[in-house]
mmCIF file of C-alpha atoms (C1' of nucleotides) in Angstrom:
data_model
loop_
_atom_site.group_PDB
_atom_site.id
_atom_site.type_symbol
_atom_site.label_atom_id
_atom_site.label_comp_id
_atom_site.label_asym_id
_atom_site.label_seq_id
_atom_site.Cartn_x
_atom_site.Cartn_y
_atom_site.Cartn_z
ATOM 1 C CA MET E 292 -0.102 0.130 0.029
ATOM 2 C CA ALA E 293 1.356 3.352 -1.179
ATOM 3 C CA HIS E 294 0.995 6.869 0.281
ATOM 4 C CA TRP E 295 0.415 9.885 -1.834
ATOM 5 C CA LEU E 296 -0.277 13.747 -1.186
ATOM 6 C CA MET E 297 -2.756 15.374 -3.919
ATOM 7 C CA LYS E 298 -3.601 18.917 -4.254
ATOM 8 C CA SER E 299 -6.458 20.965 -4.944
ATOM 9 C CA GLU E 300 -7.268 24.452 -4.208
ATOM 10 C CA PRO E 301 -9.967 24.270 -1.834
ATOM 11 C CA GLU E 302 -12.477 27.387 -3.449
ATOM 12 C CA ALA E 303 -12.631 24.677 -6.790
ATOM 13 C CA PHE E 304 -12.263 21.302 -4.725
ATOM 14 C CA SER E 305 -12.075 21.165 -0.874
ATOM 15 C CA ILE E 306 -12.361 17.969 1.404
ATOM 16 C CA ASP E 307 -15.557 19.200 2.963
ATOM 17 C CA ASP E 308 -16.789 19.148 -1.210
ATOM 18 C CA LEU E 309 -15.434 14.867 -1.255
ATOM 19 C CA LYS E 310 -16.816 14.671 2.171
ATOM 20 C CA ALA E 311 -20.849 15.775 0.234
ATOM 21 C CA CYS E 312 -19.765 13.528 -2.236
ATOM 22 C CA PRO E 313 -22.513 10.786 -2.326
ATOM 23 C CA ASN E 314 -20.531 7.614 -0.201
ATOM 24 C CA SER E 315 -18.005 10.714 0.438
ATOM 25 C CA THR E 316 -16.631 9.429 -3.093
ATOM 26 C CA ASP E 317 -15.749 11.412 -6.304
ATOM 27 C CA PHE E 318 -12.805 10.876 -9.710
ATOM 28 C CA TRP E 319 -9.873 12.925 -9.521
ATOM 29 C CA ASP E 320 -9.778 14.597 -12.935
ATOM 30 C CA GLY E 321 -8.040 17.477 -14.473
ATOM 31 C CA VAL E 322 -4.266 16.304 -13.757
ATOM 32 C CA ARG E 323 -2.438 17.394 -16.843
ATOM 33 C CA ASN E 324 1.240 16.940 -16.230
ATOM 34 C CA TYR E 325 2.510 13.980 -17.498
ATOM 35 C CA GLN E 326 4.504 13.107 -14.496
ATOM 36 C CA ALA E 327 1.374 13.443 -12.021
ATOM 37 C CA ARG E 328 0.048 11.395 -14.694
ATOM 38 C CA ASN E 329 2.116 8.858 -14.229
ATOM 39 C CA PHE E 330 2.151 8.659 -10.769
ATOM 40 C CA MET E 331 -1.377 8.045 -10.782
ATOM 41 C CA ARG E 332 -1.965 5.724 -13.980
ATOM 42 C CA ASP E 333 1.711 3.281 -13.353
ATOM 43 C CA GLN E 334 1.194 2.831 -9.504
ATOM 44 C CA MET E 335 -1.977 4.142 -7.862
ATOM 45 C CA LYS E 336 -3.979 1.083 -6.421
ATOM 46 C CA PRO E 337 -7.021 0.790 -4.442
ATOM 47 C CA GLY E 338 -6.291 0.838 -0.733
ATOM 48 C CA ASP E 339 -3.788 3.905 -0.874
ATOM 49 C CA GLN E 340 -3.590 6.554 1.396
ATOM 50 C CA VAL E 341 -3.556 10.296 0.029
ATOM 51 C CA PHE E 342 -3.338 13.470 1.944
ATOM 52 C CA PHE E 343 -5.655 15.779 0.728
ATOM 53 C CA TYR E 344 -3.337 19.493 0.512
ATOM 54 C CA HIS E 345 -5.322 22.686 -0.019
ATOM 55 C CA SER E 346 -3.500 24.960 -2.485
ATOM 56 C CA ASN E 347 -3.581 28.345 -3.417
ATOM 57 C CA CYS E 348 -5.748 29.887 -0.325
ATOM 58 C CA LYS E 349 -5.374 31.453 2.993
ATOM 59 C CA VAL E 350 -3.658 28.752 4.955
ATOM 60 C CA PRO E 351 -2.220 25.891 2.435
ATOM 61 C CA GLY E 352 -1.715 22.891 3.852
ATOM 62 C CA ILE E 353 -2.321 19.346 4.672
ATOM 63 C CA VAL E 354 -5.863 18.508 5.547
ATOM 64 C CA GLY E 355 -6.993 15.617 6.050
ATOM 65 C CA VAL E 356 -7.198 12.053 4.439
ATOM 66 C CA MET E 357 -8.561 9.935 1.438
ATOM 67 C CA GLU E 358 -8.325 6.404 -0.437
ATOM 68 C CA VAL E 359 -8.211 5.473 -3.582
ATOM 69 C CA VAL E 360 -10.570 3.451 -3.952
ATOM 70 C CA SER E 361 -10.648 2.414 -7.781
ATOM 71 C CA GLU E 362 -8.319 1.462 -10.476
ATOM 72 C CA PRO E 363 -6.491 4.591 -12.740
ATOM 73 C CA TYR E 364 -9.232 4.627 -15.586
ATOM 74 C CA ALA E 365 -9.465 7.453 -18.919
ATOM 75 C CA ASP E 366 -9.914 11.023 -17.808
ATOM 76 C CA ILE E 367 -13.041 11.843 -20.151
ATOM 77 C CA THR E 368 -13.060 15.079 -19.456
ATOM 78 C CA ALA E 369 -10.282 15.210 -22.099
ATOM 79 C CA LEU E 370 -12.332 14.327 -24.477
ATOM 80 C CA ASP E 371 -14.929 16.794 -23.035
ATOM 81 C CA PRO E 372 -14.778 19.830 -25.604
ATOM 82 C CA ASP E 373 -17.070 22.028 -22.971
ATOM 83 C CA SER E 374 -14.857 20.828 -19.631
ATOM 84 C CA LYS E 375 -12.014 23.649 -19.214
ATOM 85 C CA TYR E 376 -9.772 19.994 -18.764
ATOM 86 C CA TYR E 377 -10.287 19.573 -22.690
ATOM 87 C CA ASP E 378 -7.324 18.204 -24.071
ATOM 88 C CA PRO E 379 -7.995 18.126 -28.476
ATOM 89 C CA LYS E 380 -5.011 16.252 -28.218
ATOM 90 C CA ALA E 381 -6.721 13.144 -25.988
ATOM 91 C CA SER E 382 -8.999 10.159 -28.414
ATOM 92 C CA LYS E 383 -10.831 7.721 -26.846
ATOM 93 C CA GLU E 384 -7.919 5.255 -28.319
ATOM 94 C CA ASN E 385 -4.945 7.243 -26.585
ATOM 95 C CA PRO E 386 -6.758 9.076 -23.816
ATOM 96 C CA ARG E 387 -3.692 10.615 -22.505
ATOM 97 C CA TRP E 388 -5.193 11.562 -19.000
ATOM 98 C CA PHE E 389 -6.205 9.692 -16.260
ATOM 99 C CA ALA E 390 -7.706 9.671 -13.346
ATOM 100 C CA VAL E 391 -9.214 7.781 -10.431
ATOM 101 C CA ASP E 392 -11.887 7.455 -7.448
ATOM 102 C CA LEU E 393 -11.098 8.761 -4.001
ATOM 103 C CA GLN E 394 -13.296 8.386 -1.161
ATOM 104 C CA PHE E 395 -13.118 10.603 2.125
ATOM 105 C CA LYS E 396 -11.690 9.513 4.975
ATOM 106 C CA GLU E 397 -10.769 11.712 7.620
ATOM 107 C CA LYS E 398 -10.341 15.711 7.829
ATOM 108 C CA PHE E 399 -8.318 16.755 10.649
ATOM 109 C CA PRO E 400 -9.339 18.937 13.409
ATOM 110 C CA ASP E 401 -6.407 21.589 12.396
ATOM 111 C CA VAL E 402 -4.663 22.032 8.816
ATOM 112 C CA ILE E 403 -1.699 21.062 9.090
ATOM 113 C CA SER E 404 0.189 24.072 7.280
ATOM 114 C CA LEU E 405 2.587 24.036 4.737
ATOM 115 C CA GLU E 406 4.726 26.800 7.305
ATOM 116 C CA SER E 407 4.550 23.655 9.964
ATOM 117 C CA LEU E 408 5.425 21.114 7.040
ATOM 118 C CA LYS E 409 8.670 23.040 6.145
ATOM 119 C CA GLN E 410 9.215 23.244 9.802
ATOM 120 C CA ASN E 411 9.303 19.545 10.522
ATOM 121 C CA GLU E 412 13.340 18.521 10.167
ATOM 122 C CA ALA E 413 12.024 15.290 9.580
ATOM 123 C CA LEU E 414 9.908 16.267 6.233
ATOM 124 C CA SER E 415 13.193 18.191 5.144
ATOM 125 C CA ASP E 416 13.307 16.323 1.512
ATOM 126 C CA LEU E 417 9.375 15.574 1.324
ATOM 127 C CA ALA E 418 8.780 17.219 -2.437
ATOM 128 C CA LEU E 419 6.171 19.470 -1.364
ATOM 129 C CA VAL E 420 8.258 21.422 0.921
ATOM 130 C CA ARG E 421 10.990 22.034 -1.659
ATOM 131 C CA LYS E 422 11.254 25.304 -3.638
ATOM 132 C CA GLY E 423 9.369 25.648 -6.394
ATOM 133 C CA ASN E 424 7.781 22.321 -6.932
ATOM 134 C CA ARG E 425 4.390 22.349 -8.576
ATOM 135 C CA LEU E 426 3.536 18.684 -8.661
ATOM 136 C CA SER E 427 -0.207 18.162 -8.147
ATOM 137 C CA VAL E 428 -0.022 14.264 -7.172
ATOM 138 C CA MET E 429 3.279 13.075 -5.401
ATOM 139 C CA PRO E 430 4.165 10.441 -3.837
ATOM 140 C CA VAL E 431 4.734 10.219 0.250
ATOM 141 C CA GLU E 432 7.558 7.994 1.913
ATOM 142 C CA THR E 433 5.784 6.056 4.782
ATOM 143 C CA HIS E 434 7.916 7.502 7.263
ATOM 144 C CA HIS E 435 7.202 11.065 5.750
ATOM 145 C CA TRP E 436 3.782 10.272 5.886
ATOM 146 C CA ASP E 437 3.751 8.973 9.465
ATOM 147 C CA ALA E 438 5.761 12.247 10.816
ATOM 148 C CA VAL E 439 2.726 14.207 9.556
ATOM 149 C CA MET E 440 0.805 11.853 11.696
ATOM 150 C CA GLY E 441 2.703 12.575 14.761
ATOM 151 C CA MET E 442 2.015 16.195 13.844
ATOM 152 C CA LEU E 443 -1.627 15.978 14.621
ATOM 153 C "C1'" DG W 71 -1.950 40.719 -7.608
ATOM 154 C "C1'" DC W 72 2.957 39.242 -7.246
ATOM 155 C "C1'" DC W 73 6.144 37.047 -9.812
ATOM 156 C "C1'" DA W 74 9.451 33.392 -8.994
ATOM 157 C "C1'" DA W 75 9.942 28.859 -10.917
ATOM 158 C "C1'" DC W 76 8.991 25.264 -13.552
ATOM 159 C "C1'" DG W 77 6.289 22.501 -17.851
ATOM 160 C "C1'" DT W 78 4.964 22.374 -22.422
ATOM 161 C "C1'" DT W 79 5.008 24.646 -27.291
ATOM 162 C "C1'" DG W 80 7.114 25.335 -31.416
ATOM 163 C "C1'" DG W 81 9.912 28.145 -34.548
ATOM 164 C "C1'" DC W 82 14.032 26.986 -36.480
ATOM 165 C "C1'" DG B 25 17.008 18.476 -30.332
ATOM 166 C "C1'" DC B 26 17.822 23.557 -28.402
ATOM 167 C "C1'" DC B 27 16.020 27.225 -26.416
ATOM 168 C "C1'" DA B 28 13.234 31.454 -26.580
ATOM 169 C "C1'" DA B 29 8.106 32.483 -25.772
ATOM 170 C "C1'" DC B 30 4.341 31.720 -23.328
ATOM 171 C "C1'" DG B 31 1.285 29.741 -19.757
ATOM 172 C "C1'" DT B 32 0.642 27.935 -15.449
ATOM 173 C "C1'" DT B 33 1.406 26.755 -10.241
ATOM 174 C "C1'" DG B 34 0.796 28.745 -6.270
ATOM 175 C "C1'" DG B 35 3.336 31.118 -1.819
ATOM 176 C "C1'" DC B 36 3.584 35.494 -0.508
#
DNA sequence: GCCAACGTTGGC
DNA sequence: GCCAACGTTGGC
């Protein structure tokens, strides 16, 4: 079982939005970065645990946990001309982009802020806290996961 | 809203 | 295949 971190702007889709979905489950679409896609497509498996990270907001940070509940599958929003995620280079035969279903598991009582994550020595080599990192889907080592959970 | 960092595109 | 131009991310 692997661990991940996935970012979303809470104004677009927050952890509360996920929790409010039917069965607290929704598909995570709109990933349009190859490195992030490769992680999803090639390595994500049902049962994997995922940190939900709120980006581009007042207090950016990790706000809770969700779980992968599907195999990766083609992101159909890439094929929809009306979607903001439309990609003319994607096709049914070659979907190019992938999505996965995620189920809400837990919302932390307080956000674990980016600031506090940066101050934690144990997380100094976590990709998230490294300068200029823009990956929206990234793997999290188990010892990093445990260190974050220890900050609750 | 600014802007640094980074990814992608496309001309050559 | 290089790299300048452009677009996006995301902290601040």
